């Protein structure tokens, strides 16, 4: 299986490494990246790869079995649109769009598409979410009438210290984090979201330090709780900037309430302030008969029955690849390339989640309820 890569970023590089562990017959043969020279010089595993300056040049000369897009977020839509008409299977990183304009362009392109697309939503395919869906679908809890979801992110510094701090690239943190949570919740409840109201705050990661200030150049680098000068590994070269500088973008907390077509609603809250053991991520799915609690940090699913004195606890072996979700997505992508499967994490799912996030952002900016609709 020959792989073409558009944007050889760290996430896609790790996914390709995992794909090759699962399926050793996969090899990267072509790359398009603005850092072609850097990649040639620093990644020995790509010794025989052919490099192109543009996607158009690559597609004119190459016909890989699959393409993977790992550019920065703001380019996901543009690059995907170059691929969809080719019929080549596509693995697309999330978010699939960072603006409403891009989302509408991508939706239009998808309606004419020939390529099957796997969107990088590993949480929907995680062992925890699959177990939760199995229990919900069994009727054990009754119909789901309320969802309470939380994402307290202990590694939130990534959104303020490196390129993620640029809101033009990220589209805001609903699109960076909630896009996963909205998707796995949609997957489990299997209901249509129809409206959203939301609020965001920026209370901590703001300040009057000079724009572009790096931690290494700050006079408080040895006393600041957020200083990155002692980091090692990949973070050392990317977590460079002061998160209290005047050019630090992104909200540091946000909440949304989503109404579904049945009348059921979901409330979701995320923040990027907590550290260490204060981190948690998961949701409670409440029916009349029982409540299911999914906790990604403890790798547990619990079922609390409402009318019998019983609590069921499931300890799930999740692995380090997004709780088993990356493996499911990559196996699916491989089988699509072989002509033996269709996507289990489609561009329809990616577009719906992006639309929910964009409408939540619009709601927070305007103080209004927003219909989750393309009109």
Short mmCIF file of C-alpha atoms in Angstrom, two decimals:
data_model
loop_
_atom_site.label_atom_id
_atom_site.label_comp_id
_atom_site.label_asym_id
_atom_site.label_seq_id
_atom_site.Cartn_x
_atom_site.Cartn_y
_atom_site.Cartn_z
CA UNK A 1 0.00 0.00 0.00
CA UNK A 2 1.57 3.27 -1.14
CA UNK A 3 0.75 6.33 0.99
CA UNK A 4 0.82 9.98 -0.01
CA UNK A 5 1.03 12.59 2.73
CA UNK A 6 -0.10 16.21 2.56
CA UNK A 7 1.44 17.95 5.56
CA UNK A 8 3.85 15.65 7.41
CA UNK A 9 2.98 16.94 10.90
CA UNK A 10 3.66 15.14 14.17
CA UNK A 11 0.14 13.67 14.51
CA UNK A 12 0.12 12.20 10.99
CA UNK A 13 3.69 10.96 11.40
CA UNK A 14 2.65 9.07 14.55
CA UNK A 15 -0.45 7.69 12.83
CA UNK A 16 1.62 6.44 9.89
CA UNK A 17 4.05 4.77 12.27
CA UNK A 18 1.11 3.02 13.95
CA UNK A 19 -0.39 2.06 10.57
CA UNK A 20 2.90 0.47 9.55
CA UNK A 21 3.04 -1.49 12.80
CA UNK A 22 -0.44 -2.85 12.07
CA UNK A 23 0.16 -3.33 8.34
CA UNK A 24 3.86 -3.54 7.38
CA UNK A 25 3.02 -3.44 3.66
CA UNK A 26 2.19 0.28 3.97
CA UNK A 27 4.92 2.70 2.95
CA UNK A 28 5.10 6.44 2.43
CA UNK A 29 6.03 7.14 -1.19
CA UNK A 30 5.13 10.82 -1.68
CA UNK A 31 4.97 13.94 0.50
CA UNK A 32 3.77 17.49 -0.07
CA UNK A 33 4.89 19.88 2.67
CA UNK A 34 6.17 23.44 2.90
CA UNK A 35 9.06 21.99 4.98
CA UNK A 36 10.28 19.51 2.38
CA UNK A 37 13.97 20.28 2.93
CA UNK A 38 13.69 19.98 6.71
CA UNK A 39 11.86 16.66 6.37
CA UNK A 40 14.45 15.28 3.97
CA UNK A 41 17.26 16.16 6.34
CA UNK A 42 15.67 15.03 9.61
CA UNK A 43 13.59 11.90 8.94
CA UNK A 44 15.77 9.02 7.79
CA UNK A 45 12.78 6.72 7.32
CA UNK A 46 11.80 8.82 4.28
CA UNK A 47 15.00 8.24 2.32
CA UNK A 48 13.22 7.00 -0.81
CA UNK A 49 10.21 9.29 -0.69
CA UNK A 50 9.40 11.60 -3.61
CA UNK A 51 8.68 15.20 -2.58
CA UNK A 52 6.38 17.67 -4.35
CA UNK A 53 5.79 21.36 -3.89
CA UNK A 54 2.03 21.22 -4.55
CA UNK A 55 -0.78 18.70 -4.27
CA UNK A 56 -1.60 19.28 -7.92
CA UNK A 57 1.91 18.28 -9.01
CA UNK A 58 1.81 15.19 -6.86
CA UNK A 59 -1.60 14.05 -8.14
CA UNK A 60 -0.52 14.65 -11.72
CA UNK A 61 2.36 12.19 -11.37
CA UNK A 62 1.33 9.82 -8.59
CA UNK A 63 -1.56 7.52 -7.78
CA UNK A 64 -1.06 6.38 -4.17
CA UNK A 65 -3.41 3.84 -2.60
CA UNK A 66 -4.31 6.34 0.12
CA UNK A 67 -3.72 9.96 1.08
CA UNK A 68 -3.37 11.42 4.58
CA UNK A 69 -3.77 15.11 5.42
CA UNK A 70 -1.84 16.37 8.42
CA UNK A 71 -1.44 20.09 7.71
CA UNK A 72 -2.27 22.78 10.19
CA UNK A 73 -5.98 22.99 10.87
CA UNK A 74 -6.76 26.02 8.71
CA UNK A 75 -5.69 24.10 5.59
CA UNK A 76 -7.67 20.90 6.16
CA UNK A 77 -10.60 21.99 4.01
CA UNK A 78 -8.52 23.35 1.14
CA UNK A 79 -6.37 20.24 0.93
CA UNK A 80 -9.31 17.86 1.27
CA UNK A 81 -11.07 19.56 -1.63
CA UNK A 82 -8.05 18.83 -3.84
CA UNK A 83 -8.42 15.11 -3.09
CA UNK A 84 -12.15 14.36 -2.93
CA UNK A 85 -12.67 14.21 -6.70
CA UNK A 86 -9.82 11.72 -7.25
CA UNK A 87 -11.43 8.65 -5.72
CA UNK A 88 -8.31 8.03 -3.61
CA UNK A 89 -9.19 7.06 0.00
CA UNK A 90 -8.45 9.94 2.37
CA UNK A 91 -7.51 10.07 6.05
CA UNK A 92 -8.31 13.60 7.25
CA UNK A 93 -7.29 15.12 10.55
CA UNK A 94 -9.84 17.06 12.58
CA UNK A 95 -11.26 19.67 12.63
CA UNK A 96 -12.37 19.26 9.04
CA UNK A 97 -12.98 23.03 8.80
CA UNK A 98 -12.16 26.05 10.98
CA UNK A 99 -14.59 28.61 9.52
CA UNK A 100 -18.19 28.49 8.36
CA UNK A 101 -17.05 29.42 4.87
CA UNK A 102 -14.71 26.43 4.76
CA UNK A 103 -17.35 24.13 6.21
CA UNK A 104 -19.79 25.14 3.48
CA UNK A 105 -17.12 24.67 0.78
CA UNK A 106 -16.25 21.24 2.13
CA UNK A 107 -19.90 20.20 2.36
CA UNK A 108 -20.40 21.17 -1.27
CA UNK A 109 -17.27 19.30 -2.35
CA UNK A 110 -18.30 16.24 -0.35
CA UNK A 111 -21.64 16.09 -2.16
CA UNK A 112 -19.70 15.58 -5.42
CA UNK A 113 -16.93 13.44 -3.94
CA UNK A 114 -15.58 10.15 -5.23
CA UNK A 115 -13.17 9.48 -2.36
CA UNK A 116 -14.13 7.70 0.84
CA UNK A 117 -12.93 9.66 3.89
CA UNK A 118 -11.91 8.58 7.38
CA UNK A 119 -12.01 11.56 9.76
CA UNK A 120 -9.61 11.34 12.70
CA UNK A 121 -12.22 10.89 15.44
CA UNK A 122 -10.65 8.11 17.53
CA UNK A 123 -12.82 8.74 20.58
CA UNK A 124 -15.96 7.53 18.81
CA UNK A 125 -14.11 4.27 18.08
CA UNK A 126 -12.48 3.98 21.51
CA UNK A 127 -13.20 0.80 23.47
CA UNK A 128 -14.92 2.90 26.12
CA UNK A 129 -17.29 4.62 23.69
CA UNK A 130 -18.05 1.35 21.90
CA UNK A 131 -18.93 -0.30 25.22
CA UNK A 132 -21.04 2.70 26.24
CA UNK A 133 -22.94 2.58 22.95
CA UNK A 134 -23.53 -1.16 23.33
CA UNK A 135 -25.08 -0.60 26.76
CA UNK A 136 -27.14 2.42 25.65
CA UNK A 137 -28.42 0.58 22.56
CA UNK A 138 -29.46 -2.39 24.70
CA UNK A 139 -32.18 -0.29 26.36
CA UNK A 140 -30.81 -1.08 29.80
CA UNK A 141 -30.91 2.61 30.79
CA UNK A 142 -34.13 3.45 28.99
CA UNK A 143 -33.93 6.18 26.37
CA UNK A 144 -31.23 8.76 27.05
CA UNK A 145 -32.87 11.95 28.33
CA UNK A 146 -29.87 13.99 29.48
CA UNK A 147 -26.10 14.02 28.90
CA UNK A 148 -23.58 15.75 31.17
CA UNK A 149 -20.10 15.95 29.66
CA UNK A 150 -16.79 17.35 30.93
CA UNK A 151 -13.31 17.88 29.56
CA UNK A 152 -10.88 19.36 32.10
CA UNK A 153 -7.61 19.35 30.13
CA UNK A 154 -4.44 19.08 32.26
CA UNK A 155 -2.14 19.55 29.24
CA UNK A 156 -3.88 22.77 28.19
CA UNK A 157 -0.60 24.66 27.88
CA UNK A 158 -0.27 23.32 24.32
CA UNK A 159 -3.00 25.77 23.27
CA UNK A 160 -1.13 28.80 24.61
CA UNK A 161 2.60 28.03 24.24
CA UNK A 162 2.95 26.93 20.60
CA UNK A 163 1.30 27.49 17.21
CA UNK A 164 -2.09 26.42 18.57
CA UNK A 165 -2.21 29.81 20.32
CA UNK A 166 -3.08 31.39 16.95
CA UNK A 167 -6.88 31.40 16.66
CA UNK A 168 -6.61 31.89 12.90
CA UNK A 169 -5.12 28.40 12.78
CA UNK A 170 -7.28 26.67 15.39
CA UNK A 171 -10.67 28.32 14.94
CA UNK A 172 -10.98 28.35 18.73
CA UNK A 173 -11.01 25.54 21.26
CA UNK A 174 -14.49 24.19 20.60
CA UNK A 175 -13.07 23.10 17.23
CA UNK A 176 -9.90 21.74 18.81
CA UNK A 177 -11.34 19.73 21.69
CA UNK A 178 -15.15 19.75 21.80
CA UNK A 179 -15.24 18.47 18.23
CA UNK A 180 -14.16 15.06 19.60
CA UNK A 181 -16.61 15.13 22.49
CA UNK A 182 -19.56 16.27 20.42
CA UNK A 183 -18.82 13.49 17.93
CA UNK A 184 -18.59 10.61 20.40
CA UNK A 185 -21.71 11.84 22.20
CA UNK A 186 -23.61 12.03 18.89
CA UNK A 187 -22.39 8.51 18.14
CA UNK A 188 -23.57 7.09 21.47
CA UNK A 189 -26.98 8.79 21.68
CA UNK A 190 -27.67 8.49 17.93
CA UNK A 191 -29.84 11.60 17.89
CA UNK A 192 -29.87 14.75 15.76
CA UNK A 193 -28.56 17.97 17.38
CA UNK A 194 -30.77 20.92 16.47
CA UNK A 195 -29.66 23.99 18.46
CA UNK A 196 -26.91 25.24 20.75
CA UNK A 197 -26.12 28.04 23.16
CA UNK A 198 -22.62 28.57 24.48
CA UNK A 199 -20.28 30.78 26.48
CA UNK A 200 -16.50 31.11 26.61
CA UNK A 201 -14.13 32.85 29.02
CA UNK A 202 -10.53 33.99 28.95
CA UNK A 203 -9.65 34.58 32.57
CA UNK A 204 -6.15 33.17 33.01
CA UNK A 205 -4.09 32.98 29.82
CA UNK A 206 -3.98 36.66 29.02
CA UNK A 207 -1.70 39.47 30.07
CA UNK A 208 0.52 42.37 29.10
CA UNK A 209 3.77 40.60 28.28
CA UNK A 210 5.14 41.65 24.87
CA UNK A 211 3.78 39.91 21.78
CA UNK A 212 6.02 37.08 20.62
CA UNK A 213 7.83 36.78 23.96
CA UNK A 214 9.44 33.38 24.48
CA UNK A 215 9.67 31.74 27.88
CA UNK A 216 13.44 31.53 27.53
CA UNK A 217 13.65 35.33 27.21
CA UNK A 218 11.30 36.20 30.08
CA UNK A 219 12.63 37.63 33.34
CA UNK A 220 10.15 35.41 35.24
CA UNK A 221 11.20 32.18 33.53
CA UNK A 222 12.44 30.58 36.77
CA UNK A 223 9.42 31.51 38.91
CA UNK A 224 6.45 31.34 36.50
CA UNK A 225 4.26 28.26 37.03
CA UNK A 226 3.75 28.01 33.26
CA UNK A 227 7.39 28.43 32.24
CA UNK A 228 8.47 25.87 29.64
CA UNK A 229 12.26 26.25 29.90
CA UNK A 230 12.62 22.90 31.70
CA UNK A 231 10.66 20.89 29.14
CA UNK A 232 12.37 18.04 27.32
CA UNK A 233 11.52 16.00 24.25
CA UNK A 234 9.41 17.35 21.38
CA UNK A 235 7.76 19.98 23.56
CA UNK A 236 11.11 21.70 24.09
CA UNK A 237 11.17 22.85 20.46
CA UNK A 238 7.49 23.78 20.12
CA UNK A 239 6.22 25.05 23.50
CA UNK A 240 8.22 28.26 23.17
CA UNK A 241 5.99 31.25 23.81
CA UNK A 242 4.76 33.11 26.87
CA UNK A 243 1.13 32.26 27.58
CA UNK A 244 0.66 35.58 29.37
CA UNK A 245 1.65 37.67 26.35
CA UNK A 246 -0.76 40.07 24.72
CA UNK A 247 -0.86 37.98 21.53
CA UNK A 248 -1.90 34.75 23.27
CA UNK A 249 -5.12 33.61 21.60
CA UNK A 250 -7.84 31.08 22.52
CA UNK A 251 -10.35 31.05 25.34
CA UNK A 252 -9.32 29.10 28.44
CA UNK A 253 -12.78 27.70 29.24
CA UNK A 254 -16.02 27.14 27.42
CA UNK A 255 -19.45 25.59 27.89
CA UNK A 256 -22.27 24.62 25.57
CA UNK A 257 -25.83 23.34 25.87
CA UNK A 258 -27.04 21.34 22.89
CA UNK A 259 -30.68 20.46 22.24
CA UNK A 260 -31.45 17.31 20.27
CA UNK A 261 -34.46 16.61 18.07
CA UNK A 262 -36.17 14.48 20.72
CA UNK A 263 -36.11 17.37 23.21
CA UNK A 264 -33.24 15.81 25.16
CA UNK A 265 -30.31 18.11 25.89
CA UNK A 266 -26.61 17.77 26.56
CA UNK A 267 -24.50 20.14 28.63
CA UNK A 268 -20.77 20.21 27.99
CA UNK A 269 -17.95 22.09 29.68
CA UNK A 270 -14.24 22.26 28.93
CA UNK A 271 -11.32 24.16 30.40
CA UNK A 272 -7.56 24.39 29.91
CA UNK A 273 -6.60 25.68 33.35
CA UNK A 274 -6.49 22.50 35.46
CA UNK A 275 -3.26 20.58 35.97
CA UNK A 276 -2.17 17.16 37.19
CA UNK A 277 -4.82 15.04 38.93
CA UNK A 278 -7.54 17.64 38.40
CA UNK A 279 -7.80 16.51 34.76
CA UNK A 280 -10.79 14.47 33.67
CA UNK A 281 -12.77 13.72 30.54
CA UNK A 282 -16.00 11.87 30.04
CA UNK A 283 -19.76 12.02 30.25
CA UNK A 284 -22.86 10.77 32.05
CA UNK A 285 -25.73 9.44 29.96
CA UNK A 286 -28.95 9.56 31.96
CA UNK A 287 -32.03 7.51 31.21
CA UNK A 288 -35.06 6.82 33.37
CA UNK A 289 -33.87 3.32 34.27
CA UNK A 290 -30.21 4.08 34.86
CA UNK A 291 -27.16 6.28 34.37
CA UNK A 292 -24.01 5.35 32.49
CA UNK A 293 -20.77 7.10 33.42
CA UNK A 294 -17.87 7.03 30.93
CA UNK A 295 -14.47 8.17 32.21
CA UNK A 296 -11.57 8.30 29.76
CA UNK A 297 -9.03 9.11 32.47
CA UNK A 298 -9.82 6.06 34.60
CA UNK A 299 -10.65 3.78 31.64
CA UNK A 300 -13.90 2.84 33.32
CA UNK A 301 -17.55 2.64 32.43
CA UNK A 302 -20.00 2.51 35.32
CA UNK A 303 -23.72 1.76 35.18
CA UNK A 304 -25.87 2.97 38.07
CA UNK A 305 -29.29 1.34 38.07
CA UNK A 306 -32.00 3.64 39.38
CA UNK A 307 -34.54 1.16 40.66
CA UNK A 308 -32.37 -1.69 41.90
CA UNK A 309 -29.46 -1.45 44.39
CA UNK A 310 -26.81 -2.26 41.81
CA UNK A 311 -23.76 -0.54 40.32
CA UNK A 312 -21.87 -2.25 37.51
CA UNK A 313 -18.23 -1.32 36.88
CA UNK A 314 -16.36 -2.16 33.68
CA UNK A 315 -12.58 -1.78 33.69
CA UNK A 316 -11.53 -1.46 30.06
CA UNK A 317 -8.07 -2.17 28.67
CA UNK A 318 -7.77 0.87 26.40
CA UNK A 319 -4.15 1.11 25.26
CA UNK A 320 -2.24 4.32 24.59
CA UNK A 321 -3.62 5.02 21.10
CA UNK A 322 -6.54 7.24 22.05
CA UNK A 323 -8.12 4.43 24.08
CA UNK A 324 -7.94 1.99 21.18
CA UNK A 325 -9.59 4.39 18.75
CA UNK A 326 -6.56 5.08 16.56
CA UNK A 327 -6.16 1.36 15.86
CA UNK A 328 -9.81 1.05 14.81
CA UNK A 329 -9.55 4.04 12.47
CA UNK A 330 -6.29 2.89 10.90
CA UNK A 331 -7.52 -0.65 10.33
CA UNK A 332 -10.62 0.84 8.73
CA UNK A 333 -8.54 3.11 6.49
CA UNK A 334 -6.34 0.17 5.45
CA UNK A 335 -9.37 -1.93 4.55
CA UNK A 336 -10.82 0.97 2.55
CA UNK A 337 -7.57 1.18 0.58
CA UNK A 338 -7.89 -2.56 -0.06
CA UNK A 339 -11.46 -2.07 -1.31
CA UNK A 340 -12.89 -4.12 1.55
CA UNK A 341 -14.69 -1.56 3.76
CA UNK A 342 -16.41 1.81 4.02
CA UNK A 343 -15.59 4.54 6.51
CA UNK A 344 -16.69 4.20 10.13
CA UNK A 345 -15.84 7.86 10.85
CA UNK A 346 -17.16 9.71 7.83
CA UNK A 347 -16.89 13.24 6.54
CA UNK A 348 -20.59 13.60 7.36
CA UNK A 349 -19.65 13.04 11.01
CA UNK A 350 -16.76 15.49 10.69
CA UNK A 351 -18.94 18.16 9.10
CA UNK A 352 -21.69 17.82 11.71
CA UNK A 353 -19.23 18.12 14.59
CA UNK A 354 -17.54 21.14 12.97
CA UNK A 355 -20.94 22.75 12.42
CA UNK A 356 -21.84 22.25 16.09
CA UNK A 357 -18.54 23.83 17.16
CA UNK A 358 -18.85 26.76 14.77
CA UNK A 359 -22.41 27.43 15.92
CA UNK A 360 -21.31 27.19 19.56
CA UNK A 361 -18.57 29.72 18.85
CA UNK A 362 -21.08 32.00 17.13
CA UNK A 363 -23.45 31.65 20.07
CA UNK A 364 -20.70 32.60 22.54
CA UNK A 365 -19.75 35.63 20.46
CA UNK A 366 -23.30 36.92 20.03
CA UNK A 367 -25.06 35.76 23.20
CA UNK A 368 -27.75 34.02 21.15
CA UNK A 369 -29.13 30.55 20.57
CA UNK A 370 -28.02 29.15 17.23
CA UNK A 371 -29.75 26.57 15.05
CA UNK A 372 -27.43 23.72 14.09
CA UNK A 373 -28.29 23.97 10.41
CA UNK A 374 -26.53 24.78 7.16
CA UNK A 375 -29.00 27.49 6.11
#
